[in-house]
XYZ file of C-alpha atoms in Angstrom:
564
model
C 69.170 -53.137 -88.170
C 70.882 -50.609 -85.904
C 69.604 -47.103 -85.177
C 70.803 -44.428 -82.769
C 67.915 -42.350 -81.378
C 67.091 -39.653 -78.865
C 63.478 -38.641 -79.461
C 62.361 -37.349 -76.025
C 62.782 -33.726 -75.021
C 64.155 -33.418 -71.495
C 65.398 -29.856 -71.999
C 63.014 -28.676 -69.285
C 64.894 -30.799 -66.760
C 68.273 -29.873 -65.274
C 70.380 -32.932 -64.441
C 72.864 -32.662 -61.604
C 75.429 -35.218 -62.730
C 77.415 -34.644 -59.552
C 74.643 -36.280 -57.544
C 75.278 -39.648 -59.286
C 78.529 -41.041 -57.915
C 80.297 -43.249 -60.463
C 83.455 -45.247 -59.864
C 86.423 -45.042 -62.257
C 85.526 -48.458 -63.697
C 81.962 -47.314 -64.302
C 83.118 -44.103 -65.997
C 85.527 -46.072 -68.201
C 82.693 -48.478 -69.110
C 80.478 -45.563 -70.185
C 83.305 -43.998 -72.170
C 84.283 -47.183 -74.014
C 80.914 -48.927 -74.498
C 78.047 -48.230 -76.862
C 74.977 -50.115 -75.609
C 73.136 -52.362 -78.078
C 69.434 -52.314 -77.099
C 66.934 -54.904 -78.312
C 63.636 -53.210 -79.250
C 60.199 -54.701 -79.993
C 58.577 -53.417 -83.178
C 55.070 -53.370 -81.746
C 54.407 -53.489 -77.984
C 52.271 -50.378 -77.661
C 52.272 -48.155 -75.724
C 55.552 -49.255 -74.081
C 57.836 -49.696 -77.112
C 57.123 -49.635 -80.854
C 58.323 -48.209 -84.166
C 56.679 -44.905 -85.032
C 55.781 -43.542 -88.469
C 59.375 -42.263 -88.878
C 60.849 -45.774 -88.357
C 62.221 -44.735 -84.990
C 61.629 -46.339 -81.580
C 58.969 -44.711 -79.403
C 56.889 -45.399 -76.286
C 56.829 -45.123 -72.490
C 59.756 -47.501 -71.892
C 61.919 -45.711 -74.455
C 61.289 -42.384 -72.724
C 62.390 -43.872 -69.408
C 65.460 -45.469 -71.031
C 66.590 -42.221 -72.653
C 66.049 -40.365 -69.364
C 68.101 -42.986 -67.464
C 70.947 -43.055 -70.015
C 71.051 -39.266 -70.422
C 71.619 -38.870 -66.682
C 74.864 -40.900 -66.923
C 75.876 -40.205 -70.546
C 75.398 -43.720 -71.995
C 75.236 -43.967 -75.796
C 72.732 -46.430 -77.301
C 72.105 -48.148 -80.634
C 68.673 -49.742 -81.226
C 68.050 -53.110 -82.937
C 64.494 -54.081 -83.885
C 62.869 -57.541 -83.464
C 59.552 -59.003 -84.605
C 59.120 -61.380 -81.639
C 59.963 -61.182 -77.955
C 61.406 -64.710 -78.026
C 64.088 -63.550 -80.495
C 64.813 -60.573 -78.237
C 65.491 -62.949 -75.336
C 67.782 -65.060 -77.554
C 69.785 -61.950 -78.459
C 70.484 -61.341 -74.741
C 71.317 -64.990 -74.163
C 73.852 -65.087 -77.018
C 75.056 -61.542 -76.166
C 74.464 -60.002 -79.599
C 72.473 -57.366 -77.696
C 73.210 -55.866 -74.285
C 69.822 -54.861 -72.877
C 66.030 -55.086 -73.199
C 64.745 -52.036 -71.398
C 61.030 -52.916 -71.525
C 60.511 -56.205 -69.684
C 60.047 -57.780 -66.252
C 62.115 -60.100 -64.089
C 61.319 -63.838 -64.010
C 63.258 -66.697 -62.448
C 64.160 -68.471 -65.709
C 65.502 -65.263 -67.300
C 67.881 -64.830 -64.371
C 69.722 -67.923 -65.636
C 71.360 -65.831 -68.370
C 70.760 -62.182 -67.417
C 70.664 -59.662 -64.582
C 68.044 -57.006 -63.893
C 68.082 -53.367 -62.862
C 65.813 -51.887 -60.222
C 62.207 -51.343 -61.306
C 61.501 -47.904 -62.742
C 57.670 -48.155 -62.952
C 54.993 -50.800 -62.403
C 51.452 -51.509 -63.596
C 48.776 -54.065 -62.603
C 48.457 -57.294 -64.573
C 44.815 -57.107 -65.740
C 42.190 -59.412 -67.251
C 40.236 -58.733 -70.469
C 36.997 -60.676 -71.096
C 33.731 -60.268 -72.964
C 31.604 -57.406 -71.624
C 28.898 -59.650 -70.116
C 31.321 -61.186 -67.600
C 31.142 -60.103 -63.933
C 33.900 -58.299 -62.032
C 36.894 -60.606 -61.355
C 38.582 -60.156 -57.971
C 41.877 -62.003 -58.556
C 43.691 -64.486 -60.784
C 42.441 -67.582 -58.931
C 39.051 -67.128 -60.632
C 40.724 -67.996 -63.970
C 41.665 -71.530 -62.888
C 39.890 -74.153 -64.967
C 39.331 -71.747 -67.871
C 41.246 -71.255 -71.150
C 43.430 -68.162 -70.733
C 45.186 -66.560 -73.723
C 48.570 -64.977 -72.972
C 51.578 -63.875 -75.028
C 54.175 -66.606 -75.592
C 57.230 -65.820 -73.425
C 55.644 -62.469 -72.416
C 56.356 -61.451 -68.845
C 52.632 -61.791 -68.082
C 52.895 -65.464 -69.101
C 55.871 -66.049 -66.815
C 54.260 -64.273 -63.840
C 50.973 -66.173 -64.194
C 52.790 -69.482 -64.602
C 54.774 -68.880 -61.401
C 51.640 -67.860 -59.456
C 49.259 -70.449 -60.990
C 51.280 -73.352 -62.489
C 48.100 -75.354 -63.252
C 46.403 -72.596 -65.261
C 45.254 -73.623 -68.755
C 47.278 -71.322 -71.050
C 46.646 -70.702 -74.751
C 49.866 -69.115 -76.045
C 49.699 -66.440 -78.762
C 52.280 -64.373 -80.639
C 50.528 -60.976 -80.369
C 48.059 -59.062 -78.211
C 45.675 -58.669 -81.146
C 45.635 -62.447 -81.674
C 44.853 -63.005 -77.978
C 41.983 -60.484 -77.967
C 40.553 -62.026 -81.143
C 40.440 -65.440 -79.426
C 38.472 -63.891 -76.546
C 36.126 -62.158 -79.021
C 35.487 -65.522 -80.746
C 34.974 -67.258 -77.339
C 37.895 -69.616 -77.997
C 39.545 -68.231 -74.837
C 37.749 -67.000 -71.711
C 40.212 -64.142 -71.107
C 43.419 -62.506 -72.273
C 45.894 -61.291 -69.619
C 48.465 -58.515 -70.025
C 49.530 -55.186 -68.539
C 46.577 -52.837 -68.020
C 47.790 -49.914 -70.244
C 48.537 -52.377 -73.046
C 45.073 -53.937 -72.778
C 43.247 -50.575 -72.717
C 45.291 -49.267 -75.666
C 44.792 -52.314 -77.902
C 41.087 -52.859 -77.057
C 40.329 -49.308 -78.172
C 42.775 -49.155 -81.073
C 41.558 -52.429 -82.605
C 37.931 -51.480 -81.763
C 36.985 -54.643 -79.862
C 33.470 -53.518 -78.936
C 32.575 -56.699 -77.012
C 35.681 -56.780 -74.799
C 36.400 -54.924 -71.550
C 38.977 -54.918 -68.741
C 37.046 -56.946 -66.139
C 39.477 -57.012 -63.203
C 43.049 -57.515 -62.011
C 45.000 -60.686 -61.259
C 46.459 -59.258 -58.055
C 49.917 -59.369 -59.660
C 51.895 -56.270 -60.588
C 54.208 -55.970 -63.589
C 57.365 -54.042 -62.650
C 59.283 -52.704 -65.667
C 63.047 -53.216 -65.401
C 66.063 -53.268 -67.674
C 67.189 -56.805 -68.596
C 71.020 -56.886 -68.925
C 73.394 -59.524 -70.283
C 74.874 -61.354 -67.288
C 78.502 -60.336 -67.956
C 77.707 -56.590 -67.559
C 77.408 -56.125 -63.764
C 78.965 -52.652 -64.142
C 76.064 -51.634 -66.393
C 73.552 -52.781 -63.764
C 75.312 -50.678 -61.118
C 75.300 -47.600 -63.410
C 71.602 -47.990 -64.321
C 70.525 -48.554 -60.690
C 72.243 -45.352 -59.623
C 70.548 -43.419 -62.416
C 67.096 -44.908 -61.634
C 67.457 -43.845 -57.994
C 67.609 -40.197 -59.107
C 64.394 -40.186 -61.194
C 62.006 -37.627 -59.686
C 58.209 -37.622 -59.508
C 58.217 -34.664 -61.912
C 60.180 -36.604 -64.516
C 57.886 -39.640 -64.119
C 54.763 -37.490 -64.473
C 56.233 -35.914 -67.607
C 56.603 -39.341 -69.243
C 53.207 -40.678 -68.088
C 51.497 -37.521 -69.352
C 53.072 -38.074 -72.762
C 51.636 -41.626 -72.753
C 48.172 -40.304 -71.825
C 48.257 -38.026 -74.877
C 49.026 -40.818 -77.390
C 46.525 -40.913 -80.307
C 45.837 -43.799 -82.663
C 47.196 -43.539 -86.176
C 44.519 -42.583 -88.738
C 44.511 -42.085 -92.490
C 42.681 -38.877 -93.396
C 41.354 -37.708 -96.742
C 42.968 -34.303 -96.994
C 40.880 -33.483 -100.105
C 37.881 -33.125 -97.808
C 39.309 -30.737 -95.252
C 36.133 -28.681 -95.122
C 33.972 -31.735 -94.447
C 36.299 -32.817 -91.689
C 36.139 -29.383 -90.050
C 32.348 -29.477 -90.132
C 32.402 -32.981 -88.680
C 34.740 -31.836 -85.905
C 32.326 -29.048 -85.005
C 29.420 -31.522 -84.884
C 31.414 -33.925 -82.726
C 32.446 -31.094 -80.399
C 28.818 -30.057 -79.944
C 27.822 -33.658 -79.370
C 30.592 -34.114 -76.797
C 29.346 -31.056 -74.913
C 25.825 -32.468 -74.974
C 27.096 -35.882 -73.896
C 28.983 -34.307 -70.991
C 25.778 -32.567 -69.933
C 23.879 -35.881 -70.020
C 26.703 -37.656 -68.225
C 26.760 -35.077 -65.437
C 22.983 -35.317 -65.162
C 23.173 -39.132 -65.010
C 25.959 -39.014 -62.422
C 23.959 -36.598 -60.265
C 20.905 -38.840 -60.492
C 23.030 -41.855 -59.598
C 24.504 -40.026 -56.604
C 21.032 -39.011 -55.413
C 19.826 -42.617 -55.739
C 22.844 -43.985 -53.864
C 22.443 -41.371 -51.087
C 18.723 -42.099 -50.759
C 19.183 -45.865 -50.627
C 22.110 -45.502 -48.214
C 19.888 -43.513 -45.832
C 17.202 -46.162 -46.145
C 19.731 -48.889 -45.400
C 21.012 -46.980 -42.335
C 17.439 -46.531 -41.146
C 16.829 -50.223 -41.728
C 19.929 -51.098 -39.704
C 18.720 -48.798 -36.918
C 15.359 -50.579 -36.831
C 17.129 -53.926 -36.728
C 19.191 -52.793 -33.715
C 15.991 -51.679 -31.970
C 14.475 -55.092 -32.604
C 17.531 -56.741 -31.056
C 17.363 -54.407 -28.041
C 13.653 -55.241 -27.527
C 14.532 -58.937 -27.588
C 17.178 -58.339 -24.916
C 14.545 -56.765 -22.657
C 12.093 -59.658 -23.111
C 14.335 -62.736 -23.042
C 16.926 -64.215 -20.746
C 20.509 -63.009 -21.059
C 21.811 -66.212 -22.635
C 19.096 -66.599 -25.311
C 19.168 -62.863 -26.059
C 22.908 -62.862 -26.795
C 22.510 -65.897 -29.056
C 19.641 -64.293 -30.977
C 21.558 -61.024 -31.405
C 24.641 -62.811 -32.721
C 22.573 -64.831 -35.180
C 20.786 -61.752 -36.548
C 24.011 -59.790 -36.949
C 25.584 -62.745 -38.786
C 22.594 -62.907 -41.155
C 22.769 -59.157 -41.711
C 26.484 -59.398 -42.459
C 25.799 -62.124 -45.031
C 23.107 -59.981 -46.677
C 25.291 -56.864 -46.743
C 28.064 -58.945 -48.290
C 25.635 -60.059 -50.975
C 24.546 -56.466 -51.551
C 28.204 -55.604 -52.219
C 28.505 -58.598 -54.567
C 25.279 -57.660 -56.421
C 26.584 -54.098 -56.869
C 29.960 -55.056 -58.323
C 28.698 -55.833 -61.820
C 26.626 -52.616 -62.353
C 29.372 -50.511 -60.769
C 31.903 -52.220 -63.067
C 29.620 -51.443 -66.041
C 29.348 -47.776 -64.983
C 33.133 -47.457 -64.476
C 34.004 -49.298 -67.694
C 31.454 -47.356 -69.794
C 32.547 -43.974 -68.419
C 36.246 -44.851 -68.866
C 35.557 -46.143 -72.383
C 33.788 -42.908 -73.352
C 36.631 -40.843 -71.910
C 39.283 -42.906 -73.719
C 37.410 -42.713 -77.037
C 37.180 -38.933 -76.700
C 40.862 -38.638 -75.771
C 41.901 -40.847 -78.699
C 39.487 -39.077 -81.068
C 37.591 -42.261 -81.948
C 34.267 -41.376 -80.322
C 31.272 -42.145 -82.565
C 27.833 -40.597 -82.269
C 26.043 -43.903 -82.685
C 27.806 -45.300 -79.610
C 26.481 -42.579 -77.289
C 22.847 -43.667 -76.848
C 23.795 -47.302 -76.242
C 26.446 -46.398 -73.642
C 24.219 -43.847 -71.866
C 21.396 -46.432 -71.794
C 23.767 -48.908 -70.125
C 24.512 -46.308 -67.428
C 20.769 -45.769 -66.786
C 20.157 -49.562 -66.681
C 22.970 -49.972 -64.151
C 21.551 -47.267 -61.839
C 18.082 -48.835 -62.016
C 19.615 -52.219 -61.170
C 21.340 -50.723 -58.103
C 18.039 -49.208 -56.946
C 16.126 -52.471 -57.466
C 18.767 -54.425 -55.517
C 18.299 -52.180 -52.467
C 14.495 -52.588 -52.695
C 14.806 -56.384 -52.843
C 17.113 -56.590 -49.812
C 14.924 -54.075 -47.934
C 11.965 -56.465 -48.084
C 14.005 -59.207 -46.429
C 15.426 -56.993 -43.698
C 12.111 -55.389 -42.621
C 11.743 -56.155 -38.906
C 8.415 -57.881 -38.249
C 7.003 -60.489 -35.918
C 3.751 -60.667 -37.878
C 2.501 -64.147 -38.742
C 0.946 -64.459 -42.149
C 0.307 -67.018 -44.826
C 3.097 -67.234 -47.406
C 4.413 -69.532 -50.140
C 7.735 -71.184 -49.175
C 8.509 -71.609 -52.887
C 8.551 -67.805 -53.331
C 11.224 -67.157 -50.695
C 13.375 -70.067 -51.964
C 13.409 -68.732 -55.536
C 13.926 -65.172 -54.287
C 16.950 -66.317 -52.249
C 18.455 -68.197 -55.213
C 17.875 -65.195 -57.480
C 19.500 -62.695 -55.079
C 22.294 -64.746 -53.502
C 22.893 -67.428 -56.112
C 25.861 -65.608 -57.666
C 28.082 -66.352 -54.650
C 27.303 -70.071 -55.124
C 27.967 -69.926 -58.887
C 31.346 -68.256 -58.240
C 32.275 -71.339 -56.184
C 31.081 -73.699 -58.983
C 28.049 -74.830 -56.955
C 24.876 -75.699 -58.913
C 21.351 -75.559 -57.516
C 18.924 -78.352 -58.479
C 15.406 -77.136 -57.609
C 12.233 -79.244 -57.468
C 9.666 -77.067 -55.720
C 5.888 -76.891 -55.760
C 3.608 -74.210 -54.312
C 3.465 -74.836 -50.551
C 1.656 -72.452 -48.187
C 2.250 -72.174 -44.431
C 1.481 -69.593 -41.713
C 4.273 -67.861 -39.803
C 7.065 -65.287 -40.083
C 8.620 -65.731 -43.535
C 11.754 -63.699 -42.655
C 12.594 -66.109 -39.826
C 12.124 -69.121 -42.120
C 14.374 -67.341 -44.639
C 17.063 -67.051 -41.931
C 16.866 -70.827 -41.374
C 17.233 -71.495 -45.136
C 20.193 -69.078 -45.390
C 21.978 -70.785 -42.451
C 21.599 -74.271 -43.974
C 22.598 -73.192 -47.514
C 25.631 -71.224 -46.289
C 26.840 -74.236 -44.276
C 26.660 -76.360 -47.438
C 28.413 -73.644 -49.469
C 31.250 -73.294 -46.914
C 31.934 -77.045 -47.054
C 31.528 -77.467 -50.841
C 33.761 -74.533 -51.832
C 36.729 -76.226 -50.103
C 36.061 -79.557 -51.836
C 38.297 -80.412 -54.794
C 35.658 -82.101 -56.948
C 34.329 -81.350 -60.420
C 30.578 -81.370 -59.702
C 29.129 -79.590 -56.646
C 25.377 -79.672 -56.076
C 22.753 -78.423 -53.637
C 19.311 -80.015 -54.096
C 16.214 -78.212 -52.778
C 12.932 -80.191 -52.768
C 9.626 -78.696 -51.601
C 6.296 -80.545 -51.621
C 3.079 -81.174 -49.684
C 2.576 -84.398 -47.776
C -0.796 -84.888 -46.051
C -1.109 -81.880 -43.699
C 2.561 -80.897 -43.782
C 4.894 -78.859 -45.962
C 8.143 -80.775 -46.481
C 11.336 -78.840 -47.280
C 14.570 -80.806 -47.824
C 18.015 -79.348 -48.541
C 20.665 -81.849 -49.643
C 24.263 -81.509 -50.843
C 27.041 -83.787 -52.143
C 29.782 -82.594 -49.752
C 30.425 -86.046 -48.302
C 28.192 -85.864 -45.236
C 28.626 -84.875 -41.576
C 31.061 -86.982 -39.458
C 29.174 -89.443 -37.223
C 30.662 -88.083 -33.986
C 29.580 -84.541 -34.908
C 26.094 -85.213 -36.298
C 24.274 -85.466 -32.898
C 25.746 -82.101 -31.781
C 25.074 -79.824 -34.774
C 22.023 -78.155 -33.178
C 23.836 -77.458 -29.886
C 24.649 -73.788 -29.088
C 28.190 -72.632 -29.902
C 29.123 -75.978 -31.477
C 31.125 -75.484 -34.677
C 33.880 -77.227 -36.630
C 34.848 -74.012 -38.435
C 37.674 -71.657 -37.546
C 36.512 -68.955 -35.099
C 36.868 -66.349 -37.885
C 34.276 -68.202 -40.030
C 31.610 -69.325 -37.575
C 30.232 -68.974 -34.048
C 28.217 -72.184 -33.832
C 24.873 -70.423 -33.324
C 23.426 -70.610 -36.871
C 21.993 -74.149 -36.685
C 21.092 -73.707 -32.990
C 18.969 -70.638 -33.797
C 17.530 -72.439 -36.847
C 16.405 -75.254 -34.545
C 14.862 -72.780 -32.070
C 12.940 -70.974 -34.854
C 11.550 -74.179 -36.418
C 10.610 -75.863 -33.117
C 9.464 -72.882 -30.999
C 8.113 -70.424 -33.599
C 6.701 -72.706 -36.285
C 5.906 -75.627 -33.929
C 7.536 -77.841 -36.519
C 10.363 -80.404 -36.875
C 13.914 -80.208 -38.290
C 16.266 -83.184 -38.697
C 19.660 -83.834 -40.289
C 21.052 -87.156 -41.526
C 23.659 -88.425 -43.979
C 22.465 -90.036 -47.191
C 23.812 -91.925 -50.203
C 22.072 -91.368 -53.542
C 22.593 -91.219 -57.310
C 22.372 -88.195 -59.588
C 23.069 -88.314 -63.350
C 24.017 -91.990 -62.934
C 26.777 -90.973 -60.490
C 26.947 -92.025 -56.822
C 26.766 -89.096 -54.418
C 27.018 -88.684 -50.656
C 26.044 -85.765 -48.454
C 23.921 -84.357 -45.637
C 20.168 -83.768 -45.936
C 18.246 -81.341 -43.716
C 14.481 -81.964 -43.595
C 11.960 -79.434 -42.241
C 8.340 -80.530 -41.669
C 5.901 -77.637 -41.061
C 2.155 -78.122 -40.477
C 0.250 -76.356 -43.251
C -3.366 -76.912 -42.280
């Protein structure tokens, strides 16, 4: 089906055709050629058929701007699937697809214009998933993606071993995520946001980006190099004002609704109620945002004060100890603080993602006129929960960073479970599982210094395990009483410590890591704390053992502290 269309109003723009230099061959091509464009029936908001059976969308607006600048005439041909669109370019029954991206296999039978706009390739998951930093996190999971969509091609090039579940439509992909058949669906961010809200997937959100960017280009049959030259020259003249004009039109798109026009009065009353509710919601949202800002400012000041106290503690140590031991102690403390601050940032990502997603969702629903009163309380409650979680996280980390040399009786089991609760997410993200077998064990000493020792040992195991290409990664923590001693053992299945390195691991500045990842003082300071502060013993050996009927090998650190 062919259709000639020009549905965007660029009358406010004045085109200076003299600024686009065209050769005689290019002018003759324009004069003698009517472009046949392949158009998708439903790839909102980029290209789709509107209620008047005419093409519409962001890509169409760009195409009509580009072709108007050089006077190209276009006829549009509609397709149900993108695969058939590609075939029409390959067999040259159509000349262009103006809403796609460049991939290596498509260059076998086509050429591409310059990019005219680009968007991030984003990830949609269920709402209870944490923030995703990049596409590598998706490896090993079932990922739904459109068959032959550009997103599929880009992901396949970047991650050839990714487990793809191919679908024919965005709606089908999102439904698979909603039913937990697929972990995530990947596509261009505007497309994801539009379809999640339009199809009312309440349990799905945009969780993060793959790190890849989708650049929209015009795909051209490979025997039309003159057309590529003409389009590139036109694209070079697109101004920021013209781009903003098109993007603004996209931002104002509303979902199609069927209204009962026999109840106009009821609708008007409903609109008034919704308007009043929106005003009230905005008041609550501003109040919540102000409260959140006050909480963040307060906790930031407390954290700065805490950092200041930590620096004072380090300076006091410098005055009391020898230069060599003082520098080692300072480096170790700063490394521990950096690890904790990194975990604070990791703990904050999920609630901040919830706040951003909820606020964006409310704004989108208002803009698309699909906001429902019953959604408000639930979404505002989620904002309050997130702020309380941020506040509690600061309080938890504050307890561990309080500078104290006070010796007191404490339960080692408590600080182990607290550490796993607060920092365990970074281990889970690297597919590392804790196996805990701990009983109540009381000792006397400085619990923060023992915590530093535990953090150093666990982080060493994590750094080795996360680089291992094995299915099951474990860290075993055993805590028990034996006669007059508390016994703490930390064991992994990372393969063990090389024999020539094992005798040196407690030496100062000895490390097998790159200088950007370690200084070699963590285990040295751990040894000093256990031996000199707790008057206890710490040893490390390699061990072979079985777990779940499977042979394992790794290092085991054993700490023996008198508890009488």
